[in-house]
Each structure stands twice: as C-alpha cells, then as structure tokens.
C-alpha cells in the first residue's frame, strides 16, 4: 500500500507492506537508525517516537498507522547541524553511557516538556518511566531533563 | 494479513463484511505483543483509531459515554472524567507508561479481559455498562456480565465494543485505588483494590462499593463485604470485619509475580488502608467526607 506522512518536517510518500512494523520501516526501509529496538514488546521505550506530537512505541505500530501523520524521530531534533537543547543537556550532564536508550529517552522527555514545560523531579521520573536505561542510571538523565527545562524558561528551544 | 484503518463506522462494517474473519485492534499494545509471541496472525486486522465516533467522551442521556477507542491519556485529561470519575482516573494514572497510555484504550483494556487490567476494578465499582454493536444490532451489558474469564468476553462474532456507559453520582464519595506491583511503572498488578464510599456527615458509612483485581479469574466483588461496613465508621476495627469475607471470595493463583497466599493476604490488607480516610482520632486523616 501507499502511505503519505511527514517525517521530521519533510513530506514522504512510500510504498510499503501494510504489515510492516513502524520500527522496521524507519530503520530498514528509511535507514533512520536513530530509533532503537530493544524489547520489541513495549517495555523498554527504546523505540519511542512522536506521532502527531504524542509519544508512541514504533515496535507496536504498523505502517498504515503513519498514513497522514506527522512523525518525529531523534533525527529530527538537531537543526542546521546544531543539537537540540535536550540533546546538549544529555551530553553536558553525562546522561549518556552506551547511548542505546538515549534516543527514546530524549523523545519521551521532549513529549513531557512540550506538555509540561516546568516539570518537578517526580514528573520527570514519571515522564521517562516507560524507558529503561541499563548503564547510565536515571539520576543523570533526570538532571539533564531538568536542566533543559530550566534553559527553555530562559528562552531556549523546547 | 491485511490491515485496514476505516475512517468511519459504516466503512468499518463494510470492511468487516468483506474480510469475513477480521480482528479489531485499537492501540495494539496488547494485540501486537500477543501476535508476536504466538506468531499466529489473523487474516485481517481492522484498526479503530481513525473512527472518530469511537473516541468520543461526552454527556449523553444523563450519563457519561466513553467511546471504546478513547486512549488512557485522553481519559486522564478529560474534564468529565476528572469531575465525575476520579476513581477511574486514579487507576489509569498507574497503567503502563506514558506511551502505553497514549496508545492503549479503555476498550482494549476491557476486551483483553485480564484479571489485572487496571481499568477494570474501577469500572466494576462504578457499575459500568458496556455497549456492544454489530452492523444490525446494539446491546448493553453490565461489565461483570461482559467479562467471563481471563481473556474471555461475551463479544459475539463480528461484534464491536462500542463504548462504556457510566452513571453520574453527584453525592460526594470517597474514592480509593491502590495497585501493588513489583515496581511503579510498567508493572502488572499483583493485586489491586478499588473502593467508593458514601458516608454520613458523622462519618458513618452509608454505601460502599469494592472491587479487587488480580486475585481471581475476573475482578472480584462482594455484596456481603460492602454491606458489612454499612453503619460503621472507617476504622481499622470495622474494616477488620471484611478481611475474613475477602479471604472467602478471592481465588488467586501462583505465578511468576507472586504466590497465591501472598495475593490472598494482600487483598485483605488493602482494605485496611481505608482506615486512613477515617476519623482522625482513630489514626485516619479525617478525610472521609471529602473527595481527595
Ligand atoms: C509495556 C506494557 C505495559 C502495560 N501495562 C499495563 C498496566 O499496567 N495495566 C494494564 O491494565 N494494562 C497494561 N498493559 C496492557 C495494555 O496496554 C492495556 O490493556 C490497554 O488498555 C489495551 O488497549 P489497546 O487499545 O492497546 O488494545 P489492543 O491491543 O488494540 O486490543 C486488545 C484486545 O482487545 C480487542 N479489542 C480492542 N478494542 C476493541 C473493541 N473496541 N471492540 C472489540 N474488540 C476490541 C483486540 O482485538 C484485542 O484482542 C500494558 C501493555 C504494555 C505493552
Ligand atoms: S523496542 Fe519498543 S518498547 Fe522496547
Ligand atoms: S545509556 Fe546505555 S542503556 Fe542507557
């Protein structure tokens, strides 16, 4: 079937099998390998993307669900070669070790900050509660998200 | 396997007729996990997310109608749910994780009919009715007649869960939901407990509704337990009367998450938590008369 959607602000049209999982469509068909697959069953959050500005799990979606949607992946965050403030904060606060969980963490955090620009620490923890990190631990990630939220209040990008 | 996402109910019925044996999916958070595990794919899948009507949450005929395709996130943020059914909201807040709540729907939670489904104890306590539809027929059932066992429902062939009907009750009630799981997020309940209590100004219980999750093949309720509290204040002492009743009515299983005996003890102990809403001098916070 043919599907049309926007991916990171760019209009896309592609022929795909309707059974194709969105994670495979992104990683294999479009070679956008920023989005990771961990568990494939909704438990780790590594595959988190935004669909119509809401976080969703690409491992539990099929291609037709993207038709007409606005999709954002980790590749869409940097602009003109400059990292998004959340990405910068993750680096600055050492919130990345192996980096496998990072794209999902960043997308979940972006979803949270769009809805709640000044989250408390508890709200940040809740916001990333669907994302597992096996090596950094959560403290530094929470600090990074909190710093990005404060920076935004001072006029940075979401 | 063909996948369709009809944009309206009439298109949905046409698709269904065309495909013969099709399975519905809403958020896919239960179905896609299950299909992957079993590797048995149905001939056709019909997705519900593009059918607007199935997502509506509104006041109709003096009750609140919640479309089966409304996501947990939408329910949580909806003013009608916040105002009239905070018990339901309290349970949905601990369902899965943010993306699971964005994708998962109340209809999917009901049709999965898991004894651990977090929306279920509140829906039982609230006396919810489900509306089932086929192209040519609509019928309504109380939720306890719809859910027949783990994974088993009264859905007939080609029938769709259209939505849930909730009666408004404007008398102030205390509400309580607690889920015990191995961790906070993404944890399936080891046991859960929902309660709605109306009391007099003096704090004497007039009416109580209880529902336990994960301690039987379906959600467990008990008129006897509810009635045994009427006429008493919410104190540890009066709540203790319910514990032996709970012991009789639950039929928990052993599984990887907990033993049956632990679940049995939990189901009783969760009730004692209500004492926290009881009279201050008895150890409660004295909040028994207000919605918290
Ligand atoms: C990581 C993870 C964590 C989870 N945590 C929890 C949790 O804490 N608590 C909890 O209760 N659940 C949890 N779940 C389970 C699931 O998210 C919920 O049960 C959710 O509400 C299911 O809704 P859905 O729309 O995704 O259902 P789907 O997967 O789309 O459908 C589920 C079943 O219902 C059928 N169905 C769906 N809608 C209809 C309809 N309108 N009419 C007829 N049949 C229909 C489908 O055919 C399928 O058999 C979790 C799931 C995942 C993946
Ligand atoms: S890969 Fe999707 S949640 Fe783990
Ligand atoms: S940084 Fe390695 S899993 Fe999180």
XYZ file of C-alpha atoms and ligand atoms in Angstrom:
511
model
C 0.000 0.000 0.000
C 0.993 3.601 -0.433
C 1.354 5.805 2.658
C 1.984 9.529 2.947
C 3.253 11.224 6.071
C 5.678 13.868 7.190
C 8.884 12.670 8.757
C 10.803 15.266 10.725
C 9.069 18.019 8.810
C 9.632 16.528 5.369
C 6.806 15.110 3.259
C 7.262 11.426 2.454
C 5.411 9.050 0.262
C 6.260 5.393 0.113
C 5.072 2.015 -0.979
C 5.120 -0.435 1.887
C 3.710 -3.695 3.066
C 0.815 -2.950 5.400
C 2.128 -5.461 7.938
C 5.439 -3.639 8.182
C 6.176 -2.571 11.736
C 6.977 1.116 12.016
C 10.317 0.368 13.698
C 11.396 -1.702 10.656
C 10.065 0.863 8.243
C 12.135 3.583 9.922
C 15.324 1.629 10.495
C 15.466 -0.614 7.466
C 13.434 0.990 4.703
C 14.341 4.578 5.507
C 17.746 3.821 7.125
C 16.886 6.117 10.016
C 18.667 4.023 12.605
C 18.473 6.593 15.399
C 15.330 4.910 16.701
C 16.369 1.723 18.510
C 14.683 -1.585 19.088
C 15.223 -3.176 22.477
C 12.438 -5.480 23.573
C 10.013 -5.272 20.670
C 7.149 -5.599 23.155
C 6.543 -2.126 24.569
C 8.548 -2.484 27.760
C 11.815 -0.642 27.180
C 10.865 2.554 25.361
C 13.956 2.472 23.118
C 11.725 2.793 20.045
C 9.820 5.879 21.285
C 8.891 8.327 18.517
C 6.402 11.171 18.356
C 3.328 10.702 16.200
C 1.193 13.820 15.969
C 3.195 15.178 18.920
C 2.430 12.214 21.184
C 4.974 9.616 22.252
C 4.338 6.188 20.777
C 6.166 2.923 20.522
C 7.335 2.168 16.992
C 7.651 -1.542 17.796
C 3.891 -1.816 18.373
C 2.709 0.067 15.307
C 2.221 -0.915 11.697
C 2.863 1.202 8.616
C -0.742 2.178 7.793
C -0.946 3.935 11.170
C 1.517 6.518 9.859
C -0.627 7.483 6.894
C -1.456 11.179 7.185
C 0.518 11.555 10.409
C 3.270 13.873 11.483
C 6.181 11.792 12.690
C 9.216 12.951 14.572
C 12.244 10.806 15.327
C 15.507 11.617 17.061
C 16.956 12.563 13.649
C 14.557 15.499 13.510
C 15.816 17.283 16.599
C 19.073 18.876 15.528
C 18.669 21.908 13.287
C 21.270 23.167 10.837
C 23.842 20.962 12.476
C 23.068 22.280 15.940
C 21.897 19.899 18.598
C 18.597 20.387 20.366
C 18.924 21.777 23.927
C 17.762 18.434 25.310
C 20.491 16.631 23.399
C 23.043 19.144 24.627
C 21.877 18.734 28.197
C 22.182 14.933 27.950
C 25.803 15.341 26.877
C 26.609 18.040 29.395
C 25.176 16.109 32.329
C 26.756 12.802 31.366
C 23.309 11.275 30.857
C 24.646 9.002 28.111
C 26.867 6.000 28.501
C 26.302 3.392 25.791
C 23.617 5.601 24.276
C 21.229 2.807 23.353
C 18.345 4.156 25.422
C 19.127 7.797 24.624
C 17.002 8.428 21.525
C 13.950 7.001 23.285
C 14.750 8.909 26.486
C 15.115 12.155 24.566
C 11.848 11.656 22.685
C 9.966 10.800 25.888
C 11.467 13.874 27.568
C 10.563 16.071 24.628
C 6.969 14.834 24.849
C 6.946 15.640 28.556
C 8.438 19.125 28.190
C 6.016 20.030 25.419
C 3.096 19.201 27.695
C 4.652 20.351 30.929
C 7.399 22.946 30.487
C 8.317 23.079 34.196
C 8.115 19.531 35.481
C 9.022 18.588 39.022
C 11.567 15.871 39.560
C 8.767 13.384 40.240
C 7.065 14.391 36.994
C 10.287 13.884 35.062
C 10.701 10.425 36.566
C 7.126 9.619 35.643
C 7.623 11.026 32.149
C 10.520 8.679 31.417
C 9.061 5.765 33.373
C 8.484 3.781 30.179
C 12.157 3.978 29.210
C 14.733 1.601 30.581
C 18.400 2.507 30.882
C 20.822 -0.248 31.773
C 24.033 1.679 32.198
C 23.771 5.385 32.986
C 21.146 5.089 35.688
C 18.350 7.579 35.918
C 19.727 10.331 38.151
C 21.838 12.000 35.466
C 19.060 11.690 32.927
C 16.634 13.384 35.314
C 19.172 16.152 35.928
C 19.656 16.656 32.189
C 15.920 16.930 31.531
C 15.527 19.302 34.437
C 18.380 21.489 33.151
C 16.882 21.551 29.652
C 13.553 22.623 31.130
C 15.182 25.485 33.019
C 17.184 26.554 29.971
C 13.987 26.685 27.990
C 12.416 29.005 30.504
C 15.314 31.311 29.785
C 14.341 31.379 26.131
C 15.859 28.277 24.534
C 14.039 25.967 22.140
C 11.723 23.275 23.558
C -2.714 -10.477 6.882
C -4.433 -7.335 5.611
C -4.576 -4.235 7.773
C -7.356 -1.674 7.452
C -7.939 1.602 9.246
C -11.503 2.617 8.389
C -12.391 6.272 8.838
C -15.984 5.726 9.951
C -18.247 3.080 11.446
C -20.031 2.427 8.161
C -16.713 1.851 6.447
C -15.752 -0.414 9.335
C -18.827 -2.617 8.843
C -18.186 -2.828 5.097
C -14.582 -3.837 5.679
C -15.647 -6.422 8.167
C -18.140 -7.941 5.747
C -15.512 -8.006 3.062
C -12.891 -9.745 5.201
C -15.044 -12.307 6.947
C -12.752 -13.133 9.858
C -11.122 -9.918 10.967
C -9.766 -8.958 14.356
C -10.050 -5.455 15.739
C -7.183 -3.523 17.253
C -7.204 -0.142 18.940
C -3.849 0.835 20.445
C -2.328 -2.545 19.660
C -0.464 -2.609 22.972
C -1.950 -5.964 23.917
C -2.655 -7.382 20.491
C 0.698 -6.772 18.797
C 2.556 -8.175 21.786
C 0.345 -11.261 21.683
C 0.570 -11.758 17.921
C 4.328 -11.534 18.058
C 4.529 -14.088 20.868
C 2.225 -16.575 19.192
C 3.319 -15.804 15.608
C -0.242 -16.582 14.555
C -1.586 -13.735 12.509
C -5.274 -13.303 11.690
C -6.361 -12.964 8.083
C -7.207 -9.301 8.574
C -6.816 -6.598 11.179
C -9.169 -3.662 11.452
C -7.744 -0.700 13.361
C -10.168 1.564 15.229
C -8.063 4.684 15.695
C -9.430 6.610 12.714
C -13.085 6.176 13.740
C -13.877 9.448 15.450
C -17.103 8.255 16.986
C -15.235 5.602 18.940
C -13.066 8.205 20.629
C -15.797 10.462 21.946
C -16.218 11.191 25.639
C -19.431 13.049 26.330
C -22.575 13.510 28.347
C -25.470 11.598 26.795
C -28.856 10.727 28.227
C -27.783 11.987 31.652
C -24.829 9.614 31.779
C -21.258 9.777 30.536
C -20.442 7.862 27.390
C -16.834 6.886 26.786
C -16.025 5.539 23.327
C -14.097 2.269 23.363
C -11.289 3.864 21.351
C -10.574 6.672 23.849
C -6.946 6.429 24.967
C -5.999 6.313 28.616
C -4.210 9.640 28.232
C -7.367 11.243 26.856
C -9.482 9.889 29.675
C -6.970 11.108 32.236
C -7.039 14.651 30.952
C -10.759 14.821 30.226
C -12.731 17.206 32.491
C -15.790 14.916 32.626
C -13.690 12.014 33.870
C -11.796 14.182 36.332
C -15.018 15.656 37.677
C -17.185 12.544 37.908
C -14.917 9.507 37.929
C -11.678 10.373 39.729
C -11.526 6.716 40.819
C -11.073 5.657 37.204
C -8.509 8.397 36.618
C -6.551 7.295 39.660
C -6.244 3.778 38.275
C -5.364 4.844 34.734
C -2.585 7.044 36.053
C -0.648 3.911 37.002
C -1.365 1.935 33.846
C 1.783 1.114 31.879
C 3.880 4.112 30.902
C 3.199 7.394 29.073
C 3.458 5.935 25.549
C 1.395 2.884 26.580
C -1.271 5.258 27.912
C -1.098 7.325 24.710
C -1.700 4.242 22.579
C -3.770 1.950 24.793
C -7.530 2.377 25.030
C -10.197 1.651 27.591
C -11.905 -0.679 25.103
C -8.692 -2.629 24.615
C -8.228 -2.941 28.362
C -11.768 -4.301 28.748
C -11.643 -6.685 25.767
C -8.297 -8.114 26.861
C -10.198 -9.169 29.990
C -7.069 -9.649 32.052
C -7.722 -10.141 35.775
C -5.001 -7.494 36.204
C -6.482 -4.905 33.827
C -6.189 -1.628 35.719
C -9.360 -0.020 34.380
C -11.478 -2.958 35.459
C -11.813 -2.671 39.270
C -12.927 0.982 38.988
C -15.379 0.112 36.215
C -16.892 -2.651 38.379
C -17.095 -0.349 41.399
C -18.759 2.328 39.267
C -21.318 -0.137 37.892
C -20.250 0.457 34.294
C -22.208 -0.898 31.358
C -20.682 -1.759 28.019
C -22.391 -1.179 24.697
C -21.746 -3.778 22.022
C -22.536 -3.233 18.383
C -22.891 -5.125 15.191
C -23.986 -3.582 11.963
C -27.600 -4.535 12.674
C -27.769 -4.557 16.459
C -26.737 -2.793 19.628
C -26.953 -4.224 23.128
C -25.852 -3.234 26.588
C -24.463 -5.397 29.371
C -23.176 -4.681 32.868
C -19.400 -5.108 32.797
C -19.488 -8.151 35.073
C -21.655 -9.961 32.546
C -19.319 -8.999 29.721
C -16.082 -10.324 31.180
C -16.357 -14.093 31.515
C -12.842 -15.184 32.420
C -9.198 -14.447 31.668
C -9.204 -13.339 28.022
C -12.866 -14.331 27.648
C -15.680 -11.921 26.925
C -19.299 -12.037 25.816
C -18.396 -10.479 22.443
C -20.282 -12.323 19.737
C -18.817 -12.909 16.308
C -18.374 -9.661 14.382
C -19.324 -7.635 17.445
C -17.519 -4.487 18.425
C -17.211 -2.971 21.867
C -18.648 0.419 21.035
C -18.265 2.178 24.353
C -18.787 2.310 28.092
C -21.664 3.965 29.949
C -21.006 5.421 33.385
C -23.716 6.752 35.648
C -23.033 10.066 37.295
C -23.418 10.159 41.033
C -23.302 13.646 42.428
C -23.251 12.707 46.100
C -19.720 13.172 47.354
C -17.908 9.911 47.770
C -14.555 8.878 48.970
C -12.587 7.021 46.331
C -9.542 4.865 46.642
C -7.436 2.828 44.236
C -4.292 1.005 45.041
C -2.204 -1.296 42.917
C 0.588 -3.389 44.302
C 3.218 -4.304 41.753
C 6.907 -5.147 41.679
C 7.711 -1.599 40.581
C 5.874 1.623 39.840
C 5.850 1.855 36.054
C 5.068 -0.921 33.592
C 4.133 -3.279 36.379
C 1.197 -5.624 36.074
C -0.734 -5.664 39.336
C -0.032 -8.424 41.856
C -3.244 -7.277 43.473
C -5.308 -4.123 43.233
C -8.242 -2.663 45.090
C -10.814 -0.018 44.189
C -13.318 1.459 46.627
C -16.107 4.037 46.540
C -17.661 5.023 49.826
C -20.535 7.326 50.738
C -20.850 8.294 54.374
C -22.974 10.499 56.598
C -21.720 13.818 57.946
C -20.712 11.972 61.074
C -18.512 9.635 59.047
C -20.775 6.588 59.183
C -20.698 4.522 56.009
C -23.965 4.583 54.058
C -22.886 2.792 50.930
C -19.707 1.055 49.826
C -18.509 -0.416 46.542
C -15.422 -2.606 46.441
C -13.594 -4.378 43.614
C -10.372 -6.381 43.698
C -8.136 -7.070 40.705
C -5.643 -9.909 40.130
C -6.997 -12.129 42.888
C -9.336 -14.273 40.783
C -10.056 -15.127 37.134
C -12.155 -11.960 36.902
C -12.483 -8.875 39.072
C -13.866 -9.874 42.473
C -16.744 -8.008 44.101
C -18.783 -8.818 47.181
C -22.137 -7.508 48.324
C -21.514 -9.128 51.693
C -18.263 -7.227 52.210
C -19.888 -3.965 51.132
C -22.890 -4.370 53.368
C -20.870 -5.425 56.370
C -19.415 -1.939 56.523
C -22.718 -0.034 56.358
C -23.499 1.685 59.652
C -19.880 1.704 60.795
C -17.155 4.344 60.666
C -14.000 3.794 58.606
C -11.830 2.468 61.374
C -9.373 -0.367 61.391
C -11.669 -2.226 63.702
C -14.716 -2.091 61.466
C -12.640 -2.761 58.353
C -11.216 -5.882 60.003
C -14.706 -7.395 59.686
C -14.225 -7.505 55.942
C -10.953 -9.415 55.960
C -12.448 -12.897 56.580
C -15.038 -12.217 53.875
C -12.298 -11.302 51.428
C -10.488 -14.487 52.341
C -13.571 -16.450 51.280
C -14.240 -14.739 47.972
C -10.813 -14.490 46.378
C -9.286 -17.343 44.383
C -5.808 -16.159 43.497
C -3.223 -18.129 41.569
C 0.518 -18.622 41.970
C 2.516 -17.144 39.128
C 5.897 -15.605 38.409
C 4.868 -12.377 40.095
C 3.548 -13.639 43.417
C 2.220 -16.617 45.308
C -1.466 -17.204 45.829
C -1.150 -16.879 49.591
C 0.632 -13.529 49.290
C -2.125 -12.289 46.994
C -4.779 -13.526 49.422
C -3.176 -11.674 52.327
C -2.765 -8.547 50.208
C -6.398 -8.492 49.126
C -7.466 -8.330 52.770
C -4.777 -5.910 53.870
C -5.531 -3.453 51.078
C -8.965 -2.940 52.615
C -7.449 -1.847 55.910
C -5.852 1.053 54.071
C -9.277 2.715 54.047
C -8.827 3.459 57.762
C -6.535 6.280 56.642
C -9.634 8.107 55.436
C -11.446 7.504 58.697
C -11.786 9.568 61.884
C -8.620 11.355 62.891
C -8.686 10.132 66.462
C -8.641 6.561 65.177
C -5.457 7.070 63.189
C -7.066 8.323 59.987
C -6.519 11.650 58.343
C -10.149 12.542 58.873
C -10.724 12.966 55.161
C -13.557 10.508 54.993
C -16.132 13.028 53.871
C -14.300 14.742 51.096
C -13.147 13.856 47.680
C -9.375 13.748 47.754
C 4.643 -2.378 28.225
C 3.191 -2.552 28.544
C 2.734 -2.269 29.831
C 1.389 -2.442 30.156
N 0.991 -2.141 31.424
C -0.309 -2.295 31.757
C -0.763 -1.984 33.063
O -0.003 -1.537 33.922
N -2.067 -2.176 33.355
C -2.956 -2.655 32.434
O -4.124 -2.791 32.743
N -2.548 -2.949 31.186
C -1.256 -2.787 30.821
N -0.847 -3.100 29.552
C -1.800 -3.688 28.622
C -2.459 -2.729 27.619
O -1.694 -1.573 27.401
C -3.853 -2.294 28.068
O -4.637 -3.432 28.340
C -4.538 -1.434 27.002
O -5.627 -0.766 27.582
C -5.001 -2.208 25.806
O -5.602 -1.322 24.907
P -5.261 -1.329 23.357
O -6.137 -0.316 22.723
O -3.823 -1.199 23.105
O -5.741 -2.801 22.963
P -5.417 -3.643 21.662
O -4.114 -4.309 21.810
O -5.639 -2.838 20.447
O -6.584 -4.733 21.761
C -6.635 -5.657 22.816
C -7.683 -6.738 22.515
O -8.980 -6.184 22.506
C -9.580 -6.288 21.229
N -10.257 -5.004 21.041
C -9.709 -3.772 21.234
N -10.651 -2.815 21.097
C -11.815 -3.470 20.798
C -13.146 -3.034 20.551
N -13.497 -1.747 20.617
N -14.097 -3.959 20.274
C -13.777 -5.284 20.239
N -12.530 -5.754 20.469
C -11.565 -4.862 20.742
C -8.481 -6.619 20.276
O -8.940 -7.426 19.208
C -7.521 -7.379 21.152
O -7.906 -8.727 21.271
C 0.493 -2.920 29.185
C 0.943 -3.180 27.885
C 2.276 -2.999 27.554
C 2.748 -3.289 26.158
S 11.524 -1.809 21.426
Fe 9.646 -0.786 21.553
S 9.414 -0.606 23.656
Fe 11.158 -1.839 23.540
S 22.969 4.717 28.341
Fe 23.158 2.608 27.999
S 21.131 1.960 28.254
Fe 21.008 3.993 28.855
